[in-house]
Short mmCIF file of N, CA and C in Angstrom, two decimals:
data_model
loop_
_atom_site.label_atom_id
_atom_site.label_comp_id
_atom_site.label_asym_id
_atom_site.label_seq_id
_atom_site.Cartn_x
_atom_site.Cartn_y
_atom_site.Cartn_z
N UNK J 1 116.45 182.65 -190.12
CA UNK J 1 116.66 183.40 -188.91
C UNK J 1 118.16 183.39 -188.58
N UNK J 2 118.66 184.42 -188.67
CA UNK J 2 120.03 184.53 -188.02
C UNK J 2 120.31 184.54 -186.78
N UNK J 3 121.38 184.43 -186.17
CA UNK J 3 121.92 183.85 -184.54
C UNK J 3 121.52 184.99 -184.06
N UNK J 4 121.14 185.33 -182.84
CA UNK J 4 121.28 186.53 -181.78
C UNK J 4 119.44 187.35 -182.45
N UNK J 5 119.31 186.67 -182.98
CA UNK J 5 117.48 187.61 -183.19
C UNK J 5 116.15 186.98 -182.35
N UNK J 6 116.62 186.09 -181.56
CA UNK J 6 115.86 185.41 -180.57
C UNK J 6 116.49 184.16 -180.08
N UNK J 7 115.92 184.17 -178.73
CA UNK J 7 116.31 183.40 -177.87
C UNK J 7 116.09 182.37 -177.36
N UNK J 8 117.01 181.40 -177.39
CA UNK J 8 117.06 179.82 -177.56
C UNK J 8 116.48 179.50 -176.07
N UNK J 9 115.51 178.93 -176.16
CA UNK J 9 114.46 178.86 -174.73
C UNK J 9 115.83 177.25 -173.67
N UNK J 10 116.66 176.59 -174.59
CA UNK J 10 117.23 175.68 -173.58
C UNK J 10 118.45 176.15 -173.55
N UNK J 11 118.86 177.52 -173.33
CA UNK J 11 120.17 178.07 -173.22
C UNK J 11 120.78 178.02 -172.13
N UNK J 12 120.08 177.56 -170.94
CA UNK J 12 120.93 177.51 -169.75
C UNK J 12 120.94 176.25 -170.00
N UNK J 13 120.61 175.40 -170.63
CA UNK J 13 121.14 173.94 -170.46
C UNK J 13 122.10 173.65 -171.19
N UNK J 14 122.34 174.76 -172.43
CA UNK J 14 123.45 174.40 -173.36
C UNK J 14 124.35 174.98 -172.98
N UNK J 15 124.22 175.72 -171.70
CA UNK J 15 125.68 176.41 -170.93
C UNK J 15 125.75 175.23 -169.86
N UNK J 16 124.82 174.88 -169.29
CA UNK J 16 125.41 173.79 -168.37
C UNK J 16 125.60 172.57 -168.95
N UNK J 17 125.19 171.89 -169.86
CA UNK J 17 126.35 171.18 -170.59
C UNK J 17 128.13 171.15 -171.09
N UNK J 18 127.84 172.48 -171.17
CA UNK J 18 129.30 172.86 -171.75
C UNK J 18 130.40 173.20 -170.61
N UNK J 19 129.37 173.44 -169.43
CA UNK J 19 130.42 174.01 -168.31
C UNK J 19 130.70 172.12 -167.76
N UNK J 20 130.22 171.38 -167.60
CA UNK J 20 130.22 169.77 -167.67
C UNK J 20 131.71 169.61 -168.02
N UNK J 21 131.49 169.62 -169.55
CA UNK J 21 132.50 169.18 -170.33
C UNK J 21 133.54 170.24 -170.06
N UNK J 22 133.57 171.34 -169.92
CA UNK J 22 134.73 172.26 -168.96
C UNK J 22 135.03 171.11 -167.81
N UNK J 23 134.76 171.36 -166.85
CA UNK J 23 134.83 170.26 -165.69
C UNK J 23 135.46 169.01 -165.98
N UNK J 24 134.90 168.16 -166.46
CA UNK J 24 135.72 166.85 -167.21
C UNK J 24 136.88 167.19 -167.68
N UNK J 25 137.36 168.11 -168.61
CA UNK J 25 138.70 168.41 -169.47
C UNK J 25 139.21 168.93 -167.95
N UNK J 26 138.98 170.05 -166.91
CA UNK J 26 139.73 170.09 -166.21
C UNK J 26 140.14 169.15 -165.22
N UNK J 27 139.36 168.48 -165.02
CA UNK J 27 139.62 167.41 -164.13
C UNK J 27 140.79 166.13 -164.56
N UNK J 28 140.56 165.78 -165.96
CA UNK J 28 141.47 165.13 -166.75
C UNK J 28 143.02 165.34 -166.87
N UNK J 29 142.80 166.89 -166.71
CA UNK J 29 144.11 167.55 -167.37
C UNK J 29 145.20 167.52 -165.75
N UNK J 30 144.21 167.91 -164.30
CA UNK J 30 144.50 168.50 -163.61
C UNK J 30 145.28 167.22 -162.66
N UNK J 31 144.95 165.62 -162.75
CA UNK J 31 144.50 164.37 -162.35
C UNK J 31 146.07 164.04 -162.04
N UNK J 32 146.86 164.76 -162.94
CA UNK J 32 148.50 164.26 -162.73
C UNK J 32 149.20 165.31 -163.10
N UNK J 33 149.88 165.19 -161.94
CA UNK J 33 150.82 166.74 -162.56
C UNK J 33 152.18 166.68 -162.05
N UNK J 34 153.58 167.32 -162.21
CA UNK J 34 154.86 167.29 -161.91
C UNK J 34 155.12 167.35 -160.28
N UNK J 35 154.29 168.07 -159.50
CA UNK J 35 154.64 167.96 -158.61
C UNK J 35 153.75 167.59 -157.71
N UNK J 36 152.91 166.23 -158.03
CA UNK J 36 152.23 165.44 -157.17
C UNK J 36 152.80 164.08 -156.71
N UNK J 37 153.13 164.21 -155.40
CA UNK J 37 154.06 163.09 -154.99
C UNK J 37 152.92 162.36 -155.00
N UNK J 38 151.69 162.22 -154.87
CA UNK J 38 151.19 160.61 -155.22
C UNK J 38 150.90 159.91 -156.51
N UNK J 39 151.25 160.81 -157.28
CA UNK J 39 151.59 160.49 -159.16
C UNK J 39 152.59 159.96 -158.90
N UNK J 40 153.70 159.95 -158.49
CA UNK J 40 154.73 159.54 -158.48
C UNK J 40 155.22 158.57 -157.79
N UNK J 41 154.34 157.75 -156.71
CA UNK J 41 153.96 156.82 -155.89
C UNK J 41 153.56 156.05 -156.61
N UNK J 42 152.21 155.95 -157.44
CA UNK J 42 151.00 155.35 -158.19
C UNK J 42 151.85 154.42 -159.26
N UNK J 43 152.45 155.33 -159.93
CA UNK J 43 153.17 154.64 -161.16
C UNK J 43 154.95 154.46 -160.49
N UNK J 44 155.23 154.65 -159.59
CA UNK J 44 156.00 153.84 -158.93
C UNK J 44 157.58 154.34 -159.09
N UNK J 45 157.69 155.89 -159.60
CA UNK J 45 158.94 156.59 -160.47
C UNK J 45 159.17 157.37 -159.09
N UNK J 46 160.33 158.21 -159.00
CA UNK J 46 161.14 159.50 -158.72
C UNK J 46 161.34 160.04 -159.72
N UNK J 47 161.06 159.65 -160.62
CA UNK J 47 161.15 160.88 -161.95
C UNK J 47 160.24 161.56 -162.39
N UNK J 48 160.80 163.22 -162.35
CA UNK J 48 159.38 164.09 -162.23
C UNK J 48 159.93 164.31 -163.84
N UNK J 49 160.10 164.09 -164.72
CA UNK J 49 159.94 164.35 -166.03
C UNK J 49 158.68 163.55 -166.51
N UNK J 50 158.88 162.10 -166.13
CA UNK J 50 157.93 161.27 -166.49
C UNK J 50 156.44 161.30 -166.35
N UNK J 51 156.12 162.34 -164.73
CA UNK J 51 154.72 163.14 -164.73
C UNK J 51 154.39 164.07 -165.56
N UNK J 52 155.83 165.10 -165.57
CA UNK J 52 155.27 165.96 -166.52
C UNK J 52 155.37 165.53 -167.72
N UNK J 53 155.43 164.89 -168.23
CA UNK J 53 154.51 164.68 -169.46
C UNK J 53 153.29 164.87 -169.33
N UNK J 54 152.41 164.16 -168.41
CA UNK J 54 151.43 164.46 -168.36
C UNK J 54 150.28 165.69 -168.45
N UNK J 55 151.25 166.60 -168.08
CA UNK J 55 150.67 168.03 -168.35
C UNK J 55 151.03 168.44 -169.78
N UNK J 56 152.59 168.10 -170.16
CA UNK J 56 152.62 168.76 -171.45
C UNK J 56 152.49 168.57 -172.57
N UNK J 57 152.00 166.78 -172.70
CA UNK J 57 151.02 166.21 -173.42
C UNK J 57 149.59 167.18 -173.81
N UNK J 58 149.20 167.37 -172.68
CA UNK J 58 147.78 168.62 -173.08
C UNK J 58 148.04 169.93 -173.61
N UNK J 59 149.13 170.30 -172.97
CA UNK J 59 149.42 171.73 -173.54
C UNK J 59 149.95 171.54 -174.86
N UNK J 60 150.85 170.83 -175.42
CA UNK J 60 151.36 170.62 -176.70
C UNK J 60 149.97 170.97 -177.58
N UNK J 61 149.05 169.73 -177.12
CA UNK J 61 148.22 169.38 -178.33
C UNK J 61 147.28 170.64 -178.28
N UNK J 62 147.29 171.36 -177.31
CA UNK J 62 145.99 172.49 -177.30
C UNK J 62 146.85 173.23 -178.08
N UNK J 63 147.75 173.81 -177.96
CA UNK J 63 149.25 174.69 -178.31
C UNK J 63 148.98 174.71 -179.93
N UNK J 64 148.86 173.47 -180.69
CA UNK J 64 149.15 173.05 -182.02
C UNK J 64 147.85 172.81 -182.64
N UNK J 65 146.82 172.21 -181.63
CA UNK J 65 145.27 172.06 -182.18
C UNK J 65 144.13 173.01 -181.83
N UNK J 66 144.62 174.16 -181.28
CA UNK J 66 143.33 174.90 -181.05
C UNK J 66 142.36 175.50 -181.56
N UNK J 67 143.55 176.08 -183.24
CA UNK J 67 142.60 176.28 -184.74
C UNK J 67 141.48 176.03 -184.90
N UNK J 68 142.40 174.74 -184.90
CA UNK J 68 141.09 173.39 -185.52
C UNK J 68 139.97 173.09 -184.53
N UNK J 69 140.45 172.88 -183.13
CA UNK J 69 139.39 172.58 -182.45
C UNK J 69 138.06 173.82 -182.44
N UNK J 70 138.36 175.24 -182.56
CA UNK J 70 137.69 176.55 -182.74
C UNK J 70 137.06 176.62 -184.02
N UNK J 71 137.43 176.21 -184.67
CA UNK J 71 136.63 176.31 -186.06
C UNK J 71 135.46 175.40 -185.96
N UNK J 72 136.10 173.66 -185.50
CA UNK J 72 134.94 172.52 -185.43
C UNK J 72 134.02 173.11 -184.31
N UNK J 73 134.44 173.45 -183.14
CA UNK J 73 133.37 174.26 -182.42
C UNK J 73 132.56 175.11 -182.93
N UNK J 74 133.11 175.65 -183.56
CA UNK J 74 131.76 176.98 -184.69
C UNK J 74 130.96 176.04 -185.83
N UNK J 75 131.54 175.30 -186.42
CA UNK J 75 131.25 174.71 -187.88
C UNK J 75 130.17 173.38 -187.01
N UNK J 76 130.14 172.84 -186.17
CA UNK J 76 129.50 171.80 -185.83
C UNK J 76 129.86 171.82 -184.42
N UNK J 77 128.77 172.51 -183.72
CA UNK J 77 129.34 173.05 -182.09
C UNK J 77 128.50 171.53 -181.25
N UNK J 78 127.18 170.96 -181.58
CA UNK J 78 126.34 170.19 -180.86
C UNK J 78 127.03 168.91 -181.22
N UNK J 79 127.36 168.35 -182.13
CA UNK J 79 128.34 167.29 -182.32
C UNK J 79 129.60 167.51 -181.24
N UNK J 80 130.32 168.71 -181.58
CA UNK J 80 131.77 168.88 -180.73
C UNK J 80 131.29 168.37 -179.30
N UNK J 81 130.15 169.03 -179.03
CA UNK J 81 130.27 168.71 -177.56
C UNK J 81 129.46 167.53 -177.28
N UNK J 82 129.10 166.85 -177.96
CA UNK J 82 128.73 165.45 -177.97
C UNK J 82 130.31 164.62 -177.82
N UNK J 83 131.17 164.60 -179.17
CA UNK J 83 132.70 163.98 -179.55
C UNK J 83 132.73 164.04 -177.88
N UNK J 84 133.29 165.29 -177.45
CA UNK J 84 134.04 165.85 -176.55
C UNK J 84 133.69 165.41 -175.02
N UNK J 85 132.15 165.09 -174.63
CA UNK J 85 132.01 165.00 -173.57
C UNK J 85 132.23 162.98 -173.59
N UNK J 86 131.63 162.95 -174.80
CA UNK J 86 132.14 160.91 -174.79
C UNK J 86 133.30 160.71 -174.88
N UNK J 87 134.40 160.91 -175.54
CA UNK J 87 135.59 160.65 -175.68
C UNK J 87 136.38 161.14 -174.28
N UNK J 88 136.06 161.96 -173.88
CA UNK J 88 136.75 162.44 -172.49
C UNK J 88 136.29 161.36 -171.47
N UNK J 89 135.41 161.23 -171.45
CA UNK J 89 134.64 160.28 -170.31
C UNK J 89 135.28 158.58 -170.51
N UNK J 90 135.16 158.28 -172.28
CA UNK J 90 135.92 156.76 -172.19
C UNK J 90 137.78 156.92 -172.10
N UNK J 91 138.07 158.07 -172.30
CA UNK J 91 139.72 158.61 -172.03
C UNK J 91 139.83 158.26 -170.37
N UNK J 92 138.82 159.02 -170.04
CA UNK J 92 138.99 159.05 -168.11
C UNK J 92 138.38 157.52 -167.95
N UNK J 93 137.87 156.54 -168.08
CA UNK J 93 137.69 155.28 -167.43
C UNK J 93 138.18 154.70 -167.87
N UNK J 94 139.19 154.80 -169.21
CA UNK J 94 140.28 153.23 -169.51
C UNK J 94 141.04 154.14 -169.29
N UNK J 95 141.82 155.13 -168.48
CA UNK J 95 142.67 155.52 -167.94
C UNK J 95 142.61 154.81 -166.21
N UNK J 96 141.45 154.74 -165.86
CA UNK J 96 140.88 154.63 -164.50
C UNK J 96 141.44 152.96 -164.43
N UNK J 97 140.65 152.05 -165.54
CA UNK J 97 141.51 150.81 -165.29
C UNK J 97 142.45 150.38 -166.08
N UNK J 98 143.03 151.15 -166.42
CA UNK J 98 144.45 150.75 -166.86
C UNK J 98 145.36 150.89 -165.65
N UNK J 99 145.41 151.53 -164.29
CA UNK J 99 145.77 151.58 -163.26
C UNK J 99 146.96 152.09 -163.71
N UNK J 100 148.51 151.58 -163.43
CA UNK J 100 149.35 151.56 -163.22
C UNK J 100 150.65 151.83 -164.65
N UNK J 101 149.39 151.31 -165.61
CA UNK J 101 150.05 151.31 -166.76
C UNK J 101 150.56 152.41 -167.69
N UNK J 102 151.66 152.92 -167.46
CA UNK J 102 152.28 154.53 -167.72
C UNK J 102 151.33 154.60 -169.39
N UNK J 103 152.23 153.86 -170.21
CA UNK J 103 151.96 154.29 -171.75
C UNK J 103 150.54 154.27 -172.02
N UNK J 104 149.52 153.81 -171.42
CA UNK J 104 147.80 153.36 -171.56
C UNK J 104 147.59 154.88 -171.16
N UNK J 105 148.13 155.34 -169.99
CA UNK J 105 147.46 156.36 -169.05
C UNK J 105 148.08 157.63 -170.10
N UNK J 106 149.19 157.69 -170.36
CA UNK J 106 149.46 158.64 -171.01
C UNK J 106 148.81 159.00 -172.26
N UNK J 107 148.61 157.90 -173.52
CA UNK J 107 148.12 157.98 -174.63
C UNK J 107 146.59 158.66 -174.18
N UNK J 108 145.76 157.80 -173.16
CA UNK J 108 144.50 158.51 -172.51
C UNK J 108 144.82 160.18 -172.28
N UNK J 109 145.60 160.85 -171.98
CA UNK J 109 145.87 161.95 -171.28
C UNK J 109 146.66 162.82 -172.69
N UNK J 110 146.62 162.08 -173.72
CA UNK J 110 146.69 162.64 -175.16
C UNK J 110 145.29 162.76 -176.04
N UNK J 111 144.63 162.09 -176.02
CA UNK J 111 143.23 162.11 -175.86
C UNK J 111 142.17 163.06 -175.22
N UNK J 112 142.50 163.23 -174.38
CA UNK J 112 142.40 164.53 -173.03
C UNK J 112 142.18 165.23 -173.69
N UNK J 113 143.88 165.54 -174.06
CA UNK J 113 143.91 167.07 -175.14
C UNK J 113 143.56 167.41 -175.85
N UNK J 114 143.72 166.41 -176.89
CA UNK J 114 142.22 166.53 -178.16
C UNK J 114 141.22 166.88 -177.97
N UNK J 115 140.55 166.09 -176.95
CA UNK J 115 139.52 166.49 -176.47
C UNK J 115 139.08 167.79 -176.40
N UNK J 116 140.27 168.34 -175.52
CA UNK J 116 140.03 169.79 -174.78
C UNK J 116 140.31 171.15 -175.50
N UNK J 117 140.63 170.48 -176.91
CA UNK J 117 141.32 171.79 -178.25
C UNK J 117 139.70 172.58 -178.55
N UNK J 118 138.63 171.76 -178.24
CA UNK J 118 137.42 172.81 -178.67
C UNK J 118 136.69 173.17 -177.50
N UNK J 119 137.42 173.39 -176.83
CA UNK J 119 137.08 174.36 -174.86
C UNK J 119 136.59 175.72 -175.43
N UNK J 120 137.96 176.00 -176.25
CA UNK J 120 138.21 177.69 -176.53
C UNK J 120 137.54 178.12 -177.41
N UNK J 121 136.82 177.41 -178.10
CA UNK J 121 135.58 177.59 -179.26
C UNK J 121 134.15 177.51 -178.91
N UNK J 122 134.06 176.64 -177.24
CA UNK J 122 133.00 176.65 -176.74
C UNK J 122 132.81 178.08 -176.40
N UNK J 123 133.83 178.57 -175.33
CA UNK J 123 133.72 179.88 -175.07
C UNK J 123 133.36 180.62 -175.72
N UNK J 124 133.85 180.91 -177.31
CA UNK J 124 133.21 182.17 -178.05
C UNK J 124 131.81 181.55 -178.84
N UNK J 125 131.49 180.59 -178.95
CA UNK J 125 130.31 180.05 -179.38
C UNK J 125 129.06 180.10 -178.74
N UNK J 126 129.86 179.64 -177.77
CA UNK J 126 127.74 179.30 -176.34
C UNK J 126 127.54 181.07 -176.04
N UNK J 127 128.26 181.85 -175.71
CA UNK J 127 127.27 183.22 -175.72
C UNK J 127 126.75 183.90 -176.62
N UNK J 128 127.80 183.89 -178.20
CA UNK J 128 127.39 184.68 -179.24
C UNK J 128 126.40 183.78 -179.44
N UNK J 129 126.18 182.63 -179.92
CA UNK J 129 125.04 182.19 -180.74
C UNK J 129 123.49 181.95 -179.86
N UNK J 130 123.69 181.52 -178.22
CA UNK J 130 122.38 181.55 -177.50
C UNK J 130 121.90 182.57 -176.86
N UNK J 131 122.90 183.62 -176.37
CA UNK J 131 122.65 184.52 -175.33
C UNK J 131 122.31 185.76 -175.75
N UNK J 132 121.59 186.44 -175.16
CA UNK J 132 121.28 188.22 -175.54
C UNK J 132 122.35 189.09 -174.96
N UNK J 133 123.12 190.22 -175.45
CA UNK J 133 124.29 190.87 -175.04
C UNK J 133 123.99 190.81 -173.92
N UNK J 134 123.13 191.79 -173.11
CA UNK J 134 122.87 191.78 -171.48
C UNK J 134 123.38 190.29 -170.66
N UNK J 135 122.86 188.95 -171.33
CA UNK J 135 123.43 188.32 -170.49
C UNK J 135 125.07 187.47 -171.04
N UNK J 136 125.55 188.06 -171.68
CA UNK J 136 127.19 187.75 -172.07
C UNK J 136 127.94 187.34 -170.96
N UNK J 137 127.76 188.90 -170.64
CA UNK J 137 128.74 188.86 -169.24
C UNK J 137 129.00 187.84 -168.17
N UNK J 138 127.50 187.39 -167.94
CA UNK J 138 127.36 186.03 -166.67
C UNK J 138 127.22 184.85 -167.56
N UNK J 139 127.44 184.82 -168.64
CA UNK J 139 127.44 183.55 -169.18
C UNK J 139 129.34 183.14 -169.14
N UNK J 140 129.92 184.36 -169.71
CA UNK J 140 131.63 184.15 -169.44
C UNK J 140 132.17 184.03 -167.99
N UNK J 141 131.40 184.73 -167.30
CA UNK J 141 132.08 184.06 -166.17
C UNK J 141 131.39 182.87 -165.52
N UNK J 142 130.18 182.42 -165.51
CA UNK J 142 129.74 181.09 -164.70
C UNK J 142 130.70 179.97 -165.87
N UNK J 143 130.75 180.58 -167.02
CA UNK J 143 131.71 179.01 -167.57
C UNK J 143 133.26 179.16 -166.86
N UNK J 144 133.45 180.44 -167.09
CA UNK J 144 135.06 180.47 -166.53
C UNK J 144 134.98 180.05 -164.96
N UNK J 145 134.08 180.04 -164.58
CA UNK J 145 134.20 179.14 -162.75
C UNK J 145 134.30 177.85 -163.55
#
């Protein structure tokens, strides 16, 4: 049976899984940023270079890994989002108690990114392979909320 000739009866759960792991990567990514004066309180700096890393740590690695993360999303999509939703989750709680500790929190927030390189593969994956054309449309946008 090829993809799209019938319909996967737990497809809203494999969109609300994936919109999850959307959520987590944004939340991860979003958690420290250049111009949050309580990032800059927390870890105890006036230096806004040293936050932004934090953002461009994610963008680098999405920037350079998104290929790859899009392909592993197609080639092994139920694993990816297995990797993706555990590794994000132990990234975000030994980030959580590592507290204060710049290089712990950062390497976590490199991790992040990895993480978040097969987002963009979820997207073209979870509608073509579960959904019927008619419902495309509301499947791209309830993930893009």
């Amino acid at each position: 049976m090829r993809f799209g000739e019938s319909l996967e009866t737990k497809r809203w759960f494999v969109l609300l899984t994936v919109c999850l792991v959307y959520i987590a990567s944004a939340i991860g990514y979003l958690t420290f940023n250049s111009t949050s004066v309580p990032s800059k309180q927390y870890f105890h700096t006036d230096d806004d270079n040293r936050i932004l890393y934090f953002t461009d740590v994610s963008l680098y690695i999405n920037l350079v890994f998104s290929y790859l993360g899009c392909w592993f999303a197609y080639k092994y999509f139920r694993l990816s989002v297995i990797t993706c939703a555990l590794f994000t989750a132990v990234a975000a709680w030994i980030r959580y108690f590592a507290g204060a500790d710049y290089i712990i929190v950062l390497l976590c927030q490199a991790l992040l990114g990895i993480m978040s390189t097969t987002l963009f593969g979820f997207a073209n994956v979870v509608p073509d392979r579960w959904f019927a054309t008619s419902e495309r449309f509301a499947v791209n946008t309830l993930s893009g909320f």
